[in-house]
Short mmCIF file of C-alpha atoms in Angstrom, two decimals:
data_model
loop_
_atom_site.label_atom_id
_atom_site.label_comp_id
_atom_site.label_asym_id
_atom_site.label_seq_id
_atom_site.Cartn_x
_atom_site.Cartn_y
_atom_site.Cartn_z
CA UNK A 16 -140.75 94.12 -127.90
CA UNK A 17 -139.40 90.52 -128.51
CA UNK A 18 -140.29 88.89 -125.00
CA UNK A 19 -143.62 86.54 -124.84
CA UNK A 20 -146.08 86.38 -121.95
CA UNK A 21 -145.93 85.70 -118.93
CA UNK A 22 -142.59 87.51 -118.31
CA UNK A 23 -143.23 90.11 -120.97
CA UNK A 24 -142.82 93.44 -119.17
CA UNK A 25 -141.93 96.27 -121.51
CA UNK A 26 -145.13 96.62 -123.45
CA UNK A 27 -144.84 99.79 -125.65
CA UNK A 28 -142.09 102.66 -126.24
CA UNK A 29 -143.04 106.11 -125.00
CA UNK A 30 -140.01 107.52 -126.58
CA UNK A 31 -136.86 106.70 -128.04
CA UNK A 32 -133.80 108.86 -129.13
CA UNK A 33 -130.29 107.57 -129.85
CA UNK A 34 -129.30 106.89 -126.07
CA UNK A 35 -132.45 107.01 -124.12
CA UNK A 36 -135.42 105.30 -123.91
CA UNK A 37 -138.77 105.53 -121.95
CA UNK A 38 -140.75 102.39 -122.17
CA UNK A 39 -144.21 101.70 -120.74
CA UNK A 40 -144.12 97.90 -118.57
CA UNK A 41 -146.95 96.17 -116.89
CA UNK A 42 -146.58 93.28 -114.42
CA UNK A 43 -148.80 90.69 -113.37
CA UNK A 44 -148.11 91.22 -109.79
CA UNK A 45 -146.41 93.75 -107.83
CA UNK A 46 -142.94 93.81 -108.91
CA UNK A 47 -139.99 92.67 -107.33
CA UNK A 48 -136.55 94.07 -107.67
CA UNK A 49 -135.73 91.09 -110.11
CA UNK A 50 -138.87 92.14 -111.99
CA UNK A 51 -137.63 95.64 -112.15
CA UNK A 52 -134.54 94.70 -114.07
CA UNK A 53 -136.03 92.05 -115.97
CA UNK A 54 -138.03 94.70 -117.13
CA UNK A 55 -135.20 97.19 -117.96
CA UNK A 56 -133.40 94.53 -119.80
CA UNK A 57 -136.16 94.32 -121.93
CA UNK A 58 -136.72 97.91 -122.98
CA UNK A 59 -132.98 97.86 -124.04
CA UNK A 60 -134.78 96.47 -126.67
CA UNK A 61 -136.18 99.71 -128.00
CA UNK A 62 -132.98 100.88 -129.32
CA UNK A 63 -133.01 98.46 -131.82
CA UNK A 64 -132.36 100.36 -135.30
CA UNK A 65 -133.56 98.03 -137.37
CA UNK A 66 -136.65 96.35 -135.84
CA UNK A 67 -134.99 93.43 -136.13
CA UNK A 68 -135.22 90.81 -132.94
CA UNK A 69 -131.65 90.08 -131.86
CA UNK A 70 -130.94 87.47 -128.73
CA UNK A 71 -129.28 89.29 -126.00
CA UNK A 72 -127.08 88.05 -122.63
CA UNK A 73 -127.23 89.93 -119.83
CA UNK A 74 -123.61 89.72 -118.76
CA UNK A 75 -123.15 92.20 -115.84
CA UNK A 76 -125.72 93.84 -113.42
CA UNK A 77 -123.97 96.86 -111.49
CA UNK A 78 -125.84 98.88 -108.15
CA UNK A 79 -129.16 97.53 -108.50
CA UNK A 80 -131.04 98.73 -105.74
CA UNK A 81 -135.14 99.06 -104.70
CA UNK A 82 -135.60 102.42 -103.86
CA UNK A 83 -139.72 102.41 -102.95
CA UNK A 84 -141.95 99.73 -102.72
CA UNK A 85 -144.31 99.18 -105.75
CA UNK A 86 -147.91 99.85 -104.87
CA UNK A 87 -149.23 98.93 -108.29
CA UNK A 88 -148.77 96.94 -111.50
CA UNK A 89 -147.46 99.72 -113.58
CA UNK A 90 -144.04 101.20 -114.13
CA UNK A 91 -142.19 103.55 -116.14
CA UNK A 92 -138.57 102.77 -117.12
CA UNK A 93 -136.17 105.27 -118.62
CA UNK A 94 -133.07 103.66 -119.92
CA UNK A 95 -130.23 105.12 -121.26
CA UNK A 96 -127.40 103.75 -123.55
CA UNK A 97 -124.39 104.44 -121.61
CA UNK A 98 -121.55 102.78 -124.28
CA UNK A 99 -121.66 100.96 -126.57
CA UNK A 100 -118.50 98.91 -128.16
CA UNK A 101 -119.82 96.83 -131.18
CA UNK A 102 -122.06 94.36 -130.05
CA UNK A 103 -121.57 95.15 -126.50
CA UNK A 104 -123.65 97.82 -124.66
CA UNK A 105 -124.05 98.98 -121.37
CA UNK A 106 -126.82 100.65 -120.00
CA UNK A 107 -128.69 102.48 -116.74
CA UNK A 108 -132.23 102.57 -116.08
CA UNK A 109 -134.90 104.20 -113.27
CA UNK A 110 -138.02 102.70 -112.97
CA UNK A 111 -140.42 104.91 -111.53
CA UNK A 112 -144.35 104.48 -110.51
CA UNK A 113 -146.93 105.33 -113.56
CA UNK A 114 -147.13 108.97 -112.73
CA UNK A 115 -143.41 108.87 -112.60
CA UNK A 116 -143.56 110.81 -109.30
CA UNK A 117 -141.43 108.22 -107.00
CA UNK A 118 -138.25 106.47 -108.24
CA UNK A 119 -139.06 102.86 -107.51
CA UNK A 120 -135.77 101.19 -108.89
CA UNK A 121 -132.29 101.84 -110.57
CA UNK A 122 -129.07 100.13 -111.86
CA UNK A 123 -126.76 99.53 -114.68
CA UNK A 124 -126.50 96.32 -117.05
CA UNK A 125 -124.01 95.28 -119.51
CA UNK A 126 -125.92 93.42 -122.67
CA UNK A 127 -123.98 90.95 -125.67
CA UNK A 128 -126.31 90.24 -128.44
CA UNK A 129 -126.10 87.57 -130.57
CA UNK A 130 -124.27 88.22 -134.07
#
C-alpha cells in the first residue's frame, strides 16, 4: 500500500482476484464517511499488477452514503473493479465492521493514474 502515516488506512490485502479486492484498514479514530472512502480509494491500490506505485486522481465519487455508525477503529473494505478503460477505472466498495457483520459504508469512485 503506497499511502504514509497518518492517513494510511488500507494496511494489508486479505484477498485479491482480477476485479475484487478485500483489504484490511485501521484508523486512528473512529471513522468518518470521508475516512471511509479515503480508505477505499486506497485499497484500489491492491489491484496493482505489477507492484509498482502509480499516482492516482480521484476524479468522480458517485452514492456515497454512511450506512451504520462505526463503533471501532477497524474496517473491512471489499472493492470491486467495475471498468476499466486504459488508465481509467471505476470502482465500488462496502466497508463493513471487522467481523464484517454490519455494512458501515458504500459508494463508487472513478480513479486516473498517472502514466
Amino acid at each position: 500500500m503506497p499511502h504514509l502515516d497518518p492517513v494510511r488506512f488500507a494496511q494489508s490485502i486479505i484477498a485479491c482476484e482480477q476485479s475484487h479486492a478485500t483489504v484490511k484498514c485501521e484508523f486512528p479514530s473512529i471513522p468518518t464517511l470521508s475516512m471511509f472512502f479515503e480508505a477505499a480509494a486506497q485499497s484500489s491500490a491492491a489491484f496493482a499488477q505489477d507492484g509498482e506505485a502509480k499516482i492516482g486522481f480521484v476524479i468522480s465519487l458517485k452514492a456515497i452514503q454512511l450506512l451504520n455508525k462505526m463503533r471501532e477503529q477497524t474496517a473491512v473494505l471489499e472493492v470491486k473493479k467495475e471498468v476499466e478503460l486504459g488508465a481509467v477505472c471505476e470502482f465500488s466498495f462496502m466497508a463493513y465492521d471487522a467481523s464484517m457483520q454490519t455494512k458501515l459504508a458504500q459508494g463508487s469512485f472513478t480513479v486516473m493514474l498517472s502514466q
